[in-house]
PDB file of C-alpha atoms in Angstrom:
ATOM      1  CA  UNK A   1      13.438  18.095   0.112  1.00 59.00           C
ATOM      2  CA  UNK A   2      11.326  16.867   2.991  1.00 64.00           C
ATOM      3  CA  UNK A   3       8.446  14.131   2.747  1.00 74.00           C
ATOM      4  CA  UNK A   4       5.272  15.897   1.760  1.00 65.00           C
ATOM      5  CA  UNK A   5       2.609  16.137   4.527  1.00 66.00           C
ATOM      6  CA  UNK A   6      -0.437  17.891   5.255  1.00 67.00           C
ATOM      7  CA  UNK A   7      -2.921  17.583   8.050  1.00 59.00           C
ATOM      8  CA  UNK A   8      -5.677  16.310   5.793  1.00 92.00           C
ATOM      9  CA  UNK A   9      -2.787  13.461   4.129  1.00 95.00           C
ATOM     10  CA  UNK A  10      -0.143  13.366   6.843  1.00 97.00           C
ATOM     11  CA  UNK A  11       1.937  10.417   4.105  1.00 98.00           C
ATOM     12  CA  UNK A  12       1.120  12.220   1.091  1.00 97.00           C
ATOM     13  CA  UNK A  13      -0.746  11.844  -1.454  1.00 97.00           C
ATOM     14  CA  UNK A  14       0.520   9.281  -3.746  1.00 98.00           C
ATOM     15  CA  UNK A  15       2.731   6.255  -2.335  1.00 98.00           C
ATOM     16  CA  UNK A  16       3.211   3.079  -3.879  1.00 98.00           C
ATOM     17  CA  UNK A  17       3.205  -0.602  -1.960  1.00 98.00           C
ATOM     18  CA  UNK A  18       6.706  -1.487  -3.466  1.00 98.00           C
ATOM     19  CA  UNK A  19       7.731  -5.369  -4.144  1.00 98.00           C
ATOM     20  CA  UNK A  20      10.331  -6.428  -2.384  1.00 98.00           C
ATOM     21  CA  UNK A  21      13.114  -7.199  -4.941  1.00 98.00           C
ATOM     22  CA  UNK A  22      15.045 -10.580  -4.599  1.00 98.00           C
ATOM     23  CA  UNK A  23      18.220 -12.082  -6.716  1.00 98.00           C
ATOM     24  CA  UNK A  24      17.824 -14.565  -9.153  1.00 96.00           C
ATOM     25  CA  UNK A  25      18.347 -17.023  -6.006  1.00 96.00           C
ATOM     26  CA  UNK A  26      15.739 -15.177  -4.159  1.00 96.00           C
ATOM     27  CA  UNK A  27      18.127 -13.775  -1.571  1.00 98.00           C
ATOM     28  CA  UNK A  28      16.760  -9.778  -0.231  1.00 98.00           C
ATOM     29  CA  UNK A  29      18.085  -7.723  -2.928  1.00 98.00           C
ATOM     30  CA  UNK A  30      19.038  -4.572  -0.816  1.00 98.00           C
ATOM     31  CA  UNK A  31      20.618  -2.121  -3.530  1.00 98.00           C
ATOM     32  CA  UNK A  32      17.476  -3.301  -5.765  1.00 98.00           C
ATOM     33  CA  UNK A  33      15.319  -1.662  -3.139  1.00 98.00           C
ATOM     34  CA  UNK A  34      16.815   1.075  -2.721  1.00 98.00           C
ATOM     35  CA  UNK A  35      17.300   1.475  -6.612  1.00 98.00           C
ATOM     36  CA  UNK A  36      13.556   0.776  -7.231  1.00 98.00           C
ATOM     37  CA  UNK A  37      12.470   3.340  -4.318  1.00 98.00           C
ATOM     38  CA  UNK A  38      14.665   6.002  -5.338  1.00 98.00           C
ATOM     39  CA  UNK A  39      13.170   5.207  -9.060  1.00 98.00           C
ATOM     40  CA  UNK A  40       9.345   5.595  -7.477  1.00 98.00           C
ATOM     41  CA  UNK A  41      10.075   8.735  -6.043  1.00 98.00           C
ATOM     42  CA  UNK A  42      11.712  10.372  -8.493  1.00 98.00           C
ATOM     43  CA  UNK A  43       9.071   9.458 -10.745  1.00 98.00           C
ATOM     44  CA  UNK A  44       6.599  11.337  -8.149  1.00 98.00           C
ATOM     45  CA  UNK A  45       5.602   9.485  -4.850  1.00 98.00           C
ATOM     46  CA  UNK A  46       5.266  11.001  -1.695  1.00 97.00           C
ATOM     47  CA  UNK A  47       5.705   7.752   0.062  1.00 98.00           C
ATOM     48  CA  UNK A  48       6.828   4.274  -0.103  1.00 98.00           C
ATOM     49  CA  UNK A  49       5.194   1.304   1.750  1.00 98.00           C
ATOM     50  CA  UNK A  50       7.609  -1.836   2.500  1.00 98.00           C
ATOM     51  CA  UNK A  51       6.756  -5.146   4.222  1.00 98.00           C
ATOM     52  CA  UNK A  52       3.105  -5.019   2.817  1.00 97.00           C
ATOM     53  CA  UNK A  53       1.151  -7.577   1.014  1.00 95.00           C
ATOM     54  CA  UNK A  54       2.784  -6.532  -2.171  1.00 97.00           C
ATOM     55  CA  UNK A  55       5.934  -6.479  -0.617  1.00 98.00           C
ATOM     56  CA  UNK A  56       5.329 -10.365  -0.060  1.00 98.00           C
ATOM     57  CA  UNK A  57       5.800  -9.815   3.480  1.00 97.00           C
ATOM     58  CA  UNK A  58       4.212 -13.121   4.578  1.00 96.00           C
ATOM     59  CA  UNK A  59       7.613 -14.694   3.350  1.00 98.00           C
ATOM     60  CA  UNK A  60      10.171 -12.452   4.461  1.00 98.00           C
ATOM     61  CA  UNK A  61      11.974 -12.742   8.045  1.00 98.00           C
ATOM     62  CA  UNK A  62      11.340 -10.682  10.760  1.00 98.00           C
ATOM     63  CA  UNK A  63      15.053  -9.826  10.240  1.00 98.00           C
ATOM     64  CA  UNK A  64      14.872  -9.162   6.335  1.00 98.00           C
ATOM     65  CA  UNK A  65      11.859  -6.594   6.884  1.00 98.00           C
ATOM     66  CA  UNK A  66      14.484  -4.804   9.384  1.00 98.00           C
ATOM     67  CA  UNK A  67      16.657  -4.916   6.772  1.00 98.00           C
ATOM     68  CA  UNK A  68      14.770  -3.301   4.416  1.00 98.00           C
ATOM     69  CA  UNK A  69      13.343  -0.505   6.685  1.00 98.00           C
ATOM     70  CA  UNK A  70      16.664   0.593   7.379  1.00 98.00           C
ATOM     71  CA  UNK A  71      17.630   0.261   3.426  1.00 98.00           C
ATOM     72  CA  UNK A  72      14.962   2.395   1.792  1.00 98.00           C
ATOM     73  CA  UNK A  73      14.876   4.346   4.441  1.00 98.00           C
ATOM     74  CA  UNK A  74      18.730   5.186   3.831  1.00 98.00           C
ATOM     75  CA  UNK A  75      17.938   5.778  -0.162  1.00 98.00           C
ATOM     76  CA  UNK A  76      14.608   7.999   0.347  1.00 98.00           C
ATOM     77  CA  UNK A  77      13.648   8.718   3.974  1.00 96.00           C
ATOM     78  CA  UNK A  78      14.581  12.323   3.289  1.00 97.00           C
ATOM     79  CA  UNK A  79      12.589  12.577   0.679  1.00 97.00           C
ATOM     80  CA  UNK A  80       9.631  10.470   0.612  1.00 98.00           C
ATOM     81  CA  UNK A  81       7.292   8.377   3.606  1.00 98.00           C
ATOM     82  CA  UNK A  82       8.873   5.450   4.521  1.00 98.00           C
ATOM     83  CA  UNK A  83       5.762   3.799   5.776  1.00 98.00           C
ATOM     84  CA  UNK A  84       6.687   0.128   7.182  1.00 98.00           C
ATOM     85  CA  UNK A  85       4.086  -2.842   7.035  1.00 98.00           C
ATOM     86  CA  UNK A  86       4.223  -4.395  10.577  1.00 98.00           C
ATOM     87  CA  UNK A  87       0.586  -6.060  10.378  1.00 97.00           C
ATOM     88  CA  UNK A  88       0.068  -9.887  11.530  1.00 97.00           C
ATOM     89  CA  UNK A  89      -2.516 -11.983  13.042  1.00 96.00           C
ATOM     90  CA  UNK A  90      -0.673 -11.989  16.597  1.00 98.00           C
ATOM     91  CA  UNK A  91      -0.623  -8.665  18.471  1.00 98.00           C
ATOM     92  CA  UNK A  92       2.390  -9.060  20.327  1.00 98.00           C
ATOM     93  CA  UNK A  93       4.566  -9.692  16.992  1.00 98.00           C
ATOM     94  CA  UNK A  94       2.976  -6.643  15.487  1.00 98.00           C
ATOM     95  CA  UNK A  95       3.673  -4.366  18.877  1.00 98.00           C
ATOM     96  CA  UNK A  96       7.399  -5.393  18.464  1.00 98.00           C
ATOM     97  CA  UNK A  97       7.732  -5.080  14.911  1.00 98.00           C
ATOM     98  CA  UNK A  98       6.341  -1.152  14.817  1.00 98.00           C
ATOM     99  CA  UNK A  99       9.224  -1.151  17.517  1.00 98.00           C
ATOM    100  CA  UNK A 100      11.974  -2.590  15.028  1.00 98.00           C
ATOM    101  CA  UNK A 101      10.525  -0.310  12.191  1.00 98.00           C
ATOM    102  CA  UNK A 102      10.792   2.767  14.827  1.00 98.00           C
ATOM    103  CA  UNK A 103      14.213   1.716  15.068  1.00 98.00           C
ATOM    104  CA  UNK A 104      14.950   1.371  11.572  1.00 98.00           C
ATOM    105  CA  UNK A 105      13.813   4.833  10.744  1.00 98.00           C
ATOM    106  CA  UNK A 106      10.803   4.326   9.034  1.00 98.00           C
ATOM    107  CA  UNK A 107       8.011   7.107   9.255  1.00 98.00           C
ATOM    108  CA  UNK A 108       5.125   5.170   9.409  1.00 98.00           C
ATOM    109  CA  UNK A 109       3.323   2.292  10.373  1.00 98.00           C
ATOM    110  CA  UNK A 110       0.755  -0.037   7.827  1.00 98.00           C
ATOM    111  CA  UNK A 111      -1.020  -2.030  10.153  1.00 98.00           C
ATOM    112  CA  UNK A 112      -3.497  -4.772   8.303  1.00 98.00           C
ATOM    113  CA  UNK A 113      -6.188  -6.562  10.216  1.00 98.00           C
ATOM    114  CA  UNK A 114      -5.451  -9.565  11.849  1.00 97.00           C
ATOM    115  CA  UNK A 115      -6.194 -12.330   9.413  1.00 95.00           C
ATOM    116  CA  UNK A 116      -7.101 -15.726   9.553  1.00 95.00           C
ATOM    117  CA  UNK A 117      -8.276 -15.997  13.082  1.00 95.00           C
ATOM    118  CA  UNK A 118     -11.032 -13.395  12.588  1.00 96.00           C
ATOM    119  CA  UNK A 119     -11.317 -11.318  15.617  1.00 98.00           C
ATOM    120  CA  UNK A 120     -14.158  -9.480  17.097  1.00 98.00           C
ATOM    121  CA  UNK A 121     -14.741  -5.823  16.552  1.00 98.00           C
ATOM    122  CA  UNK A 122     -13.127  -5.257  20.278  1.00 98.00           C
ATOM    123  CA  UNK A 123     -10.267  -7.603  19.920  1.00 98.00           C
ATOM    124  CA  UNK A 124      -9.983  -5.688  16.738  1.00 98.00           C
ATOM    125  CA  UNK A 125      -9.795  -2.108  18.121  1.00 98.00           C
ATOM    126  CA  UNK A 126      -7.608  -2.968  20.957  1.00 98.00           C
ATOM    127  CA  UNK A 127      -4.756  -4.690  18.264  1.00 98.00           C
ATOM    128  CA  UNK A 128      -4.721  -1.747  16.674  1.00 98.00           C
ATOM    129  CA  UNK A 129      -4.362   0.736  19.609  1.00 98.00           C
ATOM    130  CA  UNK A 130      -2.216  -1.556  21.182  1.00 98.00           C
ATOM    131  CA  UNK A 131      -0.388  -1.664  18.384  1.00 98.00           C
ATOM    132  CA  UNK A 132      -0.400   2.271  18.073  1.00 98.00           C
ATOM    133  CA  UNK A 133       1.051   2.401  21.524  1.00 98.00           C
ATOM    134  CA  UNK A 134       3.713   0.939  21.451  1.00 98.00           C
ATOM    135  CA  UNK A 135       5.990   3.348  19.055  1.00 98.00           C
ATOM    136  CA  UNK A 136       5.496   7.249  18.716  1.00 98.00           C
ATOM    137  CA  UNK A 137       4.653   6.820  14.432  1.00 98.00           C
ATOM    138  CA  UNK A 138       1.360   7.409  12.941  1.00 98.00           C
ATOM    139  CA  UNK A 139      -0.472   4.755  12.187  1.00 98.00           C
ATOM    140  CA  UNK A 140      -1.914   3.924   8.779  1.00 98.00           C
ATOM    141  CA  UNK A 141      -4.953   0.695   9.212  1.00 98.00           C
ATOM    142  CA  UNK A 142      -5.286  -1.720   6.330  1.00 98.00           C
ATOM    143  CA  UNK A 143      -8.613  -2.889   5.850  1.00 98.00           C
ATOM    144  CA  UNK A 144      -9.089  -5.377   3.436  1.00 96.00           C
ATOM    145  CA  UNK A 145     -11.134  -7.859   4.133  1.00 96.00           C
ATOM    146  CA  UNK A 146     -10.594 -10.081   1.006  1.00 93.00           C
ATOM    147  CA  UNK A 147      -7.248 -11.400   2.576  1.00 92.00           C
ATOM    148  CA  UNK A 148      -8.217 -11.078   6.138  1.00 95.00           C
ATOM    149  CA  UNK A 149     -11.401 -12.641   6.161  1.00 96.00           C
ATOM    150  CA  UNK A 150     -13.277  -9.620   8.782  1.00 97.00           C
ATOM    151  CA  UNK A 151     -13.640  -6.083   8.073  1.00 97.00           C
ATOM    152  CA  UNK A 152     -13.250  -3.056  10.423  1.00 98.00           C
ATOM    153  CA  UNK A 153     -16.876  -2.110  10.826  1.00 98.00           C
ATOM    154  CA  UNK A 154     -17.838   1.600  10.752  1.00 98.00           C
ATOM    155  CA  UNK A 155     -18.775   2.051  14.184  1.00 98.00           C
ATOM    156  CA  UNK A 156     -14.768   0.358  15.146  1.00 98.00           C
ATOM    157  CA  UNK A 157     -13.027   3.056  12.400  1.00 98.00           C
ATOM    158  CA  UNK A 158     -14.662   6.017  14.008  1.00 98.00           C
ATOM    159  CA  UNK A 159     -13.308   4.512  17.865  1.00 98.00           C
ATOM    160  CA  UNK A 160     -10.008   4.018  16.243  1.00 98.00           C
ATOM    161  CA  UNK A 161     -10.181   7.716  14.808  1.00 98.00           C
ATOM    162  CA  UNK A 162     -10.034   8.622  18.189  1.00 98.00           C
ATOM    163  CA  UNK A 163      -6.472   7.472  19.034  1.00 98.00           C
ATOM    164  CA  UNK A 164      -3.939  10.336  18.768  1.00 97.00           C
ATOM    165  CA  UNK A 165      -1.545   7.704  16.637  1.00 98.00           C
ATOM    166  CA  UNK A 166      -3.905   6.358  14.325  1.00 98.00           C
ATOM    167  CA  UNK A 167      -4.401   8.815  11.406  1.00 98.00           C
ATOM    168  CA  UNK A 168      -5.498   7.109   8.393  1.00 98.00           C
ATOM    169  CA  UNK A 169      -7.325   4.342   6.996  1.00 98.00           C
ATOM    170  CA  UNK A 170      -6.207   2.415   3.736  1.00 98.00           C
ATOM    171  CA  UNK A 171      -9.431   1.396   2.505  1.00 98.00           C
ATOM    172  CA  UNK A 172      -9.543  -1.774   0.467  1.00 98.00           C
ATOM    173  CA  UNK A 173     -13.253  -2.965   1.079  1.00 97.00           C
ATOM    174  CA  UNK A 174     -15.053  -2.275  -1.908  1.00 96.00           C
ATOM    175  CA  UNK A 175     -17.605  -0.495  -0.566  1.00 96.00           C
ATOM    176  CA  UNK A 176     -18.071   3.134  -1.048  1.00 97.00           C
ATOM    177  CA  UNK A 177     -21.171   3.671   0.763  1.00 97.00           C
ATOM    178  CA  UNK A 178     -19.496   2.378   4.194  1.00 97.00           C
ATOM    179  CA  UNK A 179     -16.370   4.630   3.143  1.00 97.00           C
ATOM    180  CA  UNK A 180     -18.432   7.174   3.202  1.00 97.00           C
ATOM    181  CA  UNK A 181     -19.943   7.372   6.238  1.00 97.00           C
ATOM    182  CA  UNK A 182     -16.656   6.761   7.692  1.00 97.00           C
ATOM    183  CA  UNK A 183     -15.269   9.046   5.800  1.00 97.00           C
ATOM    184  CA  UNK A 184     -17.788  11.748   7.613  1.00 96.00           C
ATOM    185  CA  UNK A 185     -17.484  10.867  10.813  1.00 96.00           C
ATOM    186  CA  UNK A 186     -13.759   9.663  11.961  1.00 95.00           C
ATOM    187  CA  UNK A 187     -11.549  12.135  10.856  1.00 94.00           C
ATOM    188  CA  UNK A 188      -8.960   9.155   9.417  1.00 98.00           C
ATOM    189  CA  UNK A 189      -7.284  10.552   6.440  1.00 98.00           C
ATOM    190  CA  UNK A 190      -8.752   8.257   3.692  1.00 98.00           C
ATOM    191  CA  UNK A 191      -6.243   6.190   1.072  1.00 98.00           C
ATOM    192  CA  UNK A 192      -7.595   3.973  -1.775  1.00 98.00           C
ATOM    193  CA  UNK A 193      -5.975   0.984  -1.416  1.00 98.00           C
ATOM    194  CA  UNK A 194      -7.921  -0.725  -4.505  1.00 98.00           C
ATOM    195  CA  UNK A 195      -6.090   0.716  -7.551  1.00 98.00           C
ATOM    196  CA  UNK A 196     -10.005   0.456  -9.780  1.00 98.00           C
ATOM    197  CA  UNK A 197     -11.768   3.042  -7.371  1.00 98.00           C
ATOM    198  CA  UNK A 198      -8.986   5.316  -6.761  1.00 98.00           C
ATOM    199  CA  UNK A 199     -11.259   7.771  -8.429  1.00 98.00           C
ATOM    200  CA  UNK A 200     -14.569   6.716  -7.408  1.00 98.00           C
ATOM    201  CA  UNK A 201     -12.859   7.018  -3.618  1.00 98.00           C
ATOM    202  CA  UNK A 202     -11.375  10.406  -4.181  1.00 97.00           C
ATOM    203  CA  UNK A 203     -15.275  11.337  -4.834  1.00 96.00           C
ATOM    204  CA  UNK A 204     -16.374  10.699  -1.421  1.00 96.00           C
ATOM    205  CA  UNK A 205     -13.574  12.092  -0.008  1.00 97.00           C
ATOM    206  CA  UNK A 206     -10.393  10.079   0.081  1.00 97.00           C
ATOM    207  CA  UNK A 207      -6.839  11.987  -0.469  1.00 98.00           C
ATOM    208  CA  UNK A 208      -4.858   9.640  -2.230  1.00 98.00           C
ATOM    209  CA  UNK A 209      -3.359   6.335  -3.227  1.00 98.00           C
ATOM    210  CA  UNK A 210      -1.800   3.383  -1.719  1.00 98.00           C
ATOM    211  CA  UNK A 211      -1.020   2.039  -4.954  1.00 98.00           C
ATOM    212  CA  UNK A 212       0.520  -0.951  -6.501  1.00 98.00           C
ATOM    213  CA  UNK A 213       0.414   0.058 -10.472  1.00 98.00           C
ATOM    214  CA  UNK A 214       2.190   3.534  -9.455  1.00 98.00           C
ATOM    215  CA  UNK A 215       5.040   0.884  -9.938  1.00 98.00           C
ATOM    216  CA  UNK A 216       4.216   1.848 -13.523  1.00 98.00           C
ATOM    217  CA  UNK A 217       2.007   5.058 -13.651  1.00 98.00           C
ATOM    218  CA  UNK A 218       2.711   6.949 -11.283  1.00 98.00           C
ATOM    219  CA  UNK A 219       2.811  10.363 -13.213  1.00 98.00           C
ATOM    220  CA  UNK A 220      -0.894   9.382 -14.540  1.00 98.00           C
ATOM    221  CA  UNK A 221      -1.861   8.663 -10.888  1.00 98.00           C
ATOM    222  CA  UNK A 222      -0.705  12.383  -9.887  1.00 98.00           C
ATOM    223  CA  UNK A 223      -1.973  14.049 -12.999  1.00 98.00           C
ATOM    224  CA  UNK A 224      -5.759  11.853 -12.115  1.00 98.00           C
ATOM    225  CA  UNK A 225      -5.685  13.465  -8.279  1.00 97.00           C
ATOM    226  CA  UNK A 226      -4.115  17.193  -9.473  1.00 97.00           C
ATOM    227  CA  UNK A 227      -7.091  17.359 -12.139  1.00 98.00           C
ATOM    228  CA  UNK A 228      -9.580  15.991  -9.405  1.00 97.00           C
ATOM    229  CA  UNK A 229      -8.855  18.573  -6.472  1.00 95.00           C
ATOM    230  CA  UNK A 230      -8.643  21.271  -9.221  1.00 96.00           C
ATOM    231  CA  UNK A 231     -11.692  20.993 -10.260  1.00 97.00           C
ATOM    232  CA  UNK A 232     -11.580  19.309 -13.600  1.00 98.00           C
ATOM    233  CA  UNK A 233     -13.294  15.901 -13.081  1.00 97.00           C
ATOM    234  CA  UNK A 234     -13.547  15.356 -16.522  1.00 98.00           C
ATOM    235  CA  UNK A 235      -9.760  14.997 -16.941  1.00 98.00           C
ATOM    236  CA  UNK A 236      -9.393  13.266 -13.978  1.00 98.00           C
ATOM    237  CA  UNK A 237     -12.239  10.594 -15.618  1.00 98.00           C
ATOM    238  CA  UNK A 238     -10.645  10.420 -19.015  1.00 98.00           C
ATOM    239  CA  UNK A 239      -7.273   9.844 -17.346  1.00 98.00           C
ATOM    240  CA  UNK A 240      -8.682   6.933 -15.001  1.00 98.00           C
ATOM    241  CA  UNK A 241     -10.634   5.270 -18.001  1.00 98.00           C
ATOM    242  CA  UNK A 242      -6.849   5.519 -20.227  1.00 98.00           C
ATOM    243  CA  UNK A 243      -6.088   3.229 -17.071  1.00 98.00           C
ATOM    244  CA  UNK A 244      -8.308   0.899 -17.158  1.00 98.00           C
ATOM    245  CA  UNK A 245      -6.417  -1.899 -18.828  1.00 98.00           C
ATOM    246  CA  UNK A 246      -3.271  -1.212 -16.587  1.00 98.00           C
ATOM    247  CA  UNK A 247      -5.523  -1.957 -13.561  1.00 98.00           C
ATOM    248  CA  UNK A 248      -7.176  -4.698 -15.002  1.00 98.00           C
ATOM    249  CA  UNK A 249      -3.900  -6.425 -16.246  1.00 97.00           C
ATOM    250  CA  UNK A 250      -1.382  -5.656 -13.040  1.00 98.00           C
ATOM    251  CA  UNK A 251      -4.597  -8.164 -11.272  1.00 97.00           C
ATOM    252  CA  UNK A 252      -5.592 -10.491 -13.961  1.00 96.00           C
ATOM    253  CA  UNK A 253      -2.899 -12.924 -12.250  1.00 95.00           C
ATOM    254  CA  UNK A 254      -1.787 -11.954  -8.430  1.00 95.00           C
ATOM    255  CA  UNK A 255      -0.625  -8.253  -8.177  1.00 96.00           C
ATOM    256  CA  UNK A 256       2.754  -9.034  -6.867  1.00 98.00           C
ATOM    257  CA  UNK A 257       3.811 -11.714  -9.802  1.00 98.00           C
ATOM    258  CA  UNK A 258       2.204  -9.298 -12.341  1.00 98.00           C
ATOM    259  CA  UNK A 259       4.162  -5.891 -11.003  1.00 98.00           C
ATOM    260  CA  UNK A 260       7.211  -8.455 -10.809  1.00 98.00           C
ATOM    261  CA  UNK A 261       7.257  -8.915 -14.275  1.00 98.00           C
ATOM    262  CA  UNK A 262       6.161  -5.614 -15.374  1.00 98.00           C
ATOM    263  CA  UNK A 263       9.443  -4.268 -13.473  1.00 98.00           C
ATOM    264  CA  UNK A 264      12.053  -6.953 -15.175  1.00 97.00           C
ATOM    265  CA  UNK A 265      10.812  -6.260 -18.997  1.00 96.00           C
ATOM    266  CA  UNK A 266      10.982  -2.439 -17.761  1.00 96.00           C
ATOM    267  CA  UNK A 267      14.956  -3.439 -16.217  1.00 96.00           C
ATOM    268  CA  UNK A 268      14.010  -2.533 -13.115  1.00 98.00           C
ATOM    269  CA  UNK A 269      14.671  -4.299 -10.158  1.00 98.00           C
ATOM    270  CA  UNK A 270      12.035  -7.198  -8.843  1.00 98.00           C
ATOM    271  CA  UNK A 271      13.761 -10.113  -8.849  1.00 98.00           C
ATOM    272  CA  UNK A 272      11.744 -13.541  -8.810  1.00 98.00           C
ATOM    273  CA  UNK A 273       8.714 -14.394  -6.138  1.00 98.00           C
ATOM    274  CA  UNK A 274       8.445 -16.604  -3.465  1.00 98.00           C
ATOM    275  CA  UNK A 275       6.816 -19.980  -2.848  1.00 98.00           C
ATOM    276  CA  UNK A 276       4.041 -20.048  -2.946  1.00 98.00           C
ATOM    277  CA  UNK A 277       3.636 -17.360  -5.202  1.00 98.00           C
ATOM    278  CA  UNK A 278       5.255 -18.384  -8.965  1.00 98.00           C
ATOM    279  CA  UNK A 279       5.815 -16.273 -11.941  1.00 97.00           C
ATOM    280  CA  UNK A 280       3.575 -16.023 -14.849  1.00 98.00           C
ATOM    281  CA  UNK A 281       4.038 -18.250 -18.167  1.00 97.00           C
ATOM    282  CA  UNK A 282       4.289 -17.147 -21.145  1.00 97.00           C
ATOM    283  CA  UNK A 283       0.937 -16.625 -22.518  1.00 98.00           C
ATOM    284  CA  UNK A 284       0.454 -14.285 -18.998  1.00 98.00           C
ATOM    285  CA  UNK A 285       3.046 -12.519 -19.746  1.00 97.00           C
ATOM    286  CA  UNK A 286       2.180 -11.598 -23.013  1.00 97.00           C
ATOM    287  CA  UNK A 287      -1.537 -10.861 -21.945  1.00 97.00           C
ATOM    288  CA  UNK A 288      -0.053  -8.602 -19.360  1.00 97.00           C
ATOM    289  CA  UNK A 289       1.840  -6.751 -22.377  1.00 97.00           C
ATOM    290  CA  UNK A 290      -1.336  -6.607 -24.131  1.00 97.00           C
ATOM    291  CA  UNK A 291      -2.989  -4.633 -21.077  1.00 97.00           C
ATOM    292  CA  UNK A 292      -0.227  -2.847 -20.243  1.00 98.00           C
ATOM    293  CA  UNK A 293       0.043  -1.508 -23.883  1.00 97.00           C
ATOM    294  CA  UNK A 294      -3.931  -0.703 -24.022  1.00 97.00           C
ATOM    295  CA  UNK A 295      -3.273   1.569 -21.061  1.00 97.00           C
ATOM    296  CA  UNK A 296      -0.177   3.272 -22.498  1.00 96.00           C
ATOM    297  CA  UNK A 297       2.091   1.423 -20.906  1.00 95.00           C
ATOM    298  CA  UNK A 298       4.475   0.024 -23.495  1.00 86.00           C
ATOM    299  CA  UNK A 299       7.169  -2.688 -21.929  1.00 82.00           C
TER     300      UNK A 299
END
């Protein structure tokens, strides 16, 4: 079965930001991946993202995220969006890392906004069409300005939309009235990337997820956007209040140590984090059963 694609969500529709897993020594854990992708899509994904945040990419090697392109790419690339993270804070890294992901056979490119050195709006739009030119993959933007300290202004999105490569627009900005002008005027193919307004986004016209608690409810996810673009918003706002507590508990702590330890008391693979992330305690973890359990989600 081939990835699922349409011209209004050329990755699909639902894709999860996948941790990387690690062994206890915190060594890549390369059959892990490729066990927990092939889990996430049978469970319903059209796509999986590597190398993002949630993928703790700032602590993995240039080298390692080649490795693990080319491994979940293996396991699911026939089946699902492999889209690969290649977003930094120096262009020329990010050019040549879309390159080694091209190579590596992923389908996609996540490209996050430079962060820490807060660009202008123009050196902005030129990393990311530089960045677009330099491979022949779509190109998915990341704009979250939370981590990267400068959003992609409105008027810069609708340049970008411009670019033959650049096709979509994670949107993690918290703010639905810029999304929706956006939205209306540069053609990006929208994606929530804020698992709390997957809904509220769908409403002004996004067409699905970049998700990191599809880790865990992924069929809920699906059965949320299938009621939506049928017509039954109703269901589709009963199902994302049932989720409520799952959102709220995968971030009480940092998303990736939460999913982390979602995924071991599930068996699955995750392994343990890296500096300078740490695992939760004990009290965490049993607050994050407590959420997980008020959303359904029984570990």
């Amino acid at each position: 079965m081939a990835p699922i694609s349409t011209p209004d969500a050329p990755f699909g529709r639902v894709l999860t930001a996948m941790v990387t897993p690690f062994t206890a020594d915190g060594a890549l854990d390369l059959d892990g991946a490729q066990a927990l992708a092939t889990h996430l899509v049978d469970a319903g994904n059209d796509g999986i993202v590597v190398n993002g945040t949630t993928g703790e990419s700032p602590t993995t090697s240039d080298a390692e995220k080649d490795r693990l392109v080319r491994a979940v790419a293996e396991a699911v690339g026939n089946r699902a969006h492999v889209v690969a993270g290649v977003g930094t804070n120096d262009t020329r890294h990010s050019a040549e890392l879309a390159r080694q992901a091209e190579r590596a056979g992923a389908s996609g490119l996540l490209v996050v906004t430079p962060y820490y050195n807060k660009p202008p709006q123009e050196g902005l739009y030129q990393h990311f069409t530089t960045v677009a030119d330099a491979t022949g993959l779509p190109v998915m933007l990341y704009d979250i300005p939370g981590r990267s300290g400068v959003a992609i202004d409105t008027e810069t999105l609708v340049r970008l939309g411009d670019h033959p490569r650049i096709v979509a627009n994670k949107d993690a900005k918290g703010d639905l009235a810029a999304a929706s002008w956006t939205v209306s005027r540069s053609g990006l193919a929208w994606y929530s990337g804020e698992d709390m307004l997957n809904l509220p986004l769908l409403s002004i016209g996004a067409v699905g997820f970049v998700s990191v608690v599809a880790h865990l409810v992924t069929p809920e996810l699906r059965a949320m956007l299938e009621a939506y673009t049928g017509g039954d918003v109703a269901k589709a706002a009963e199902i994302h209040q049932r989720l409520l507590p799952v959102y709220t508990g995968v971030f009480r702590a940092q998303g990736v140590v939460t999913t982390k330890a979602a995924l071991a008391l599930r068996g699955l693979p995750a392994g343990p984090v890296r500096l300078p992330l740490v695992g939760l305690d004990p009290a965490q973890t049993d607050q994050l059963r407590k959420d997980l359990a008020a959303g359904g989600v029984h570990l």
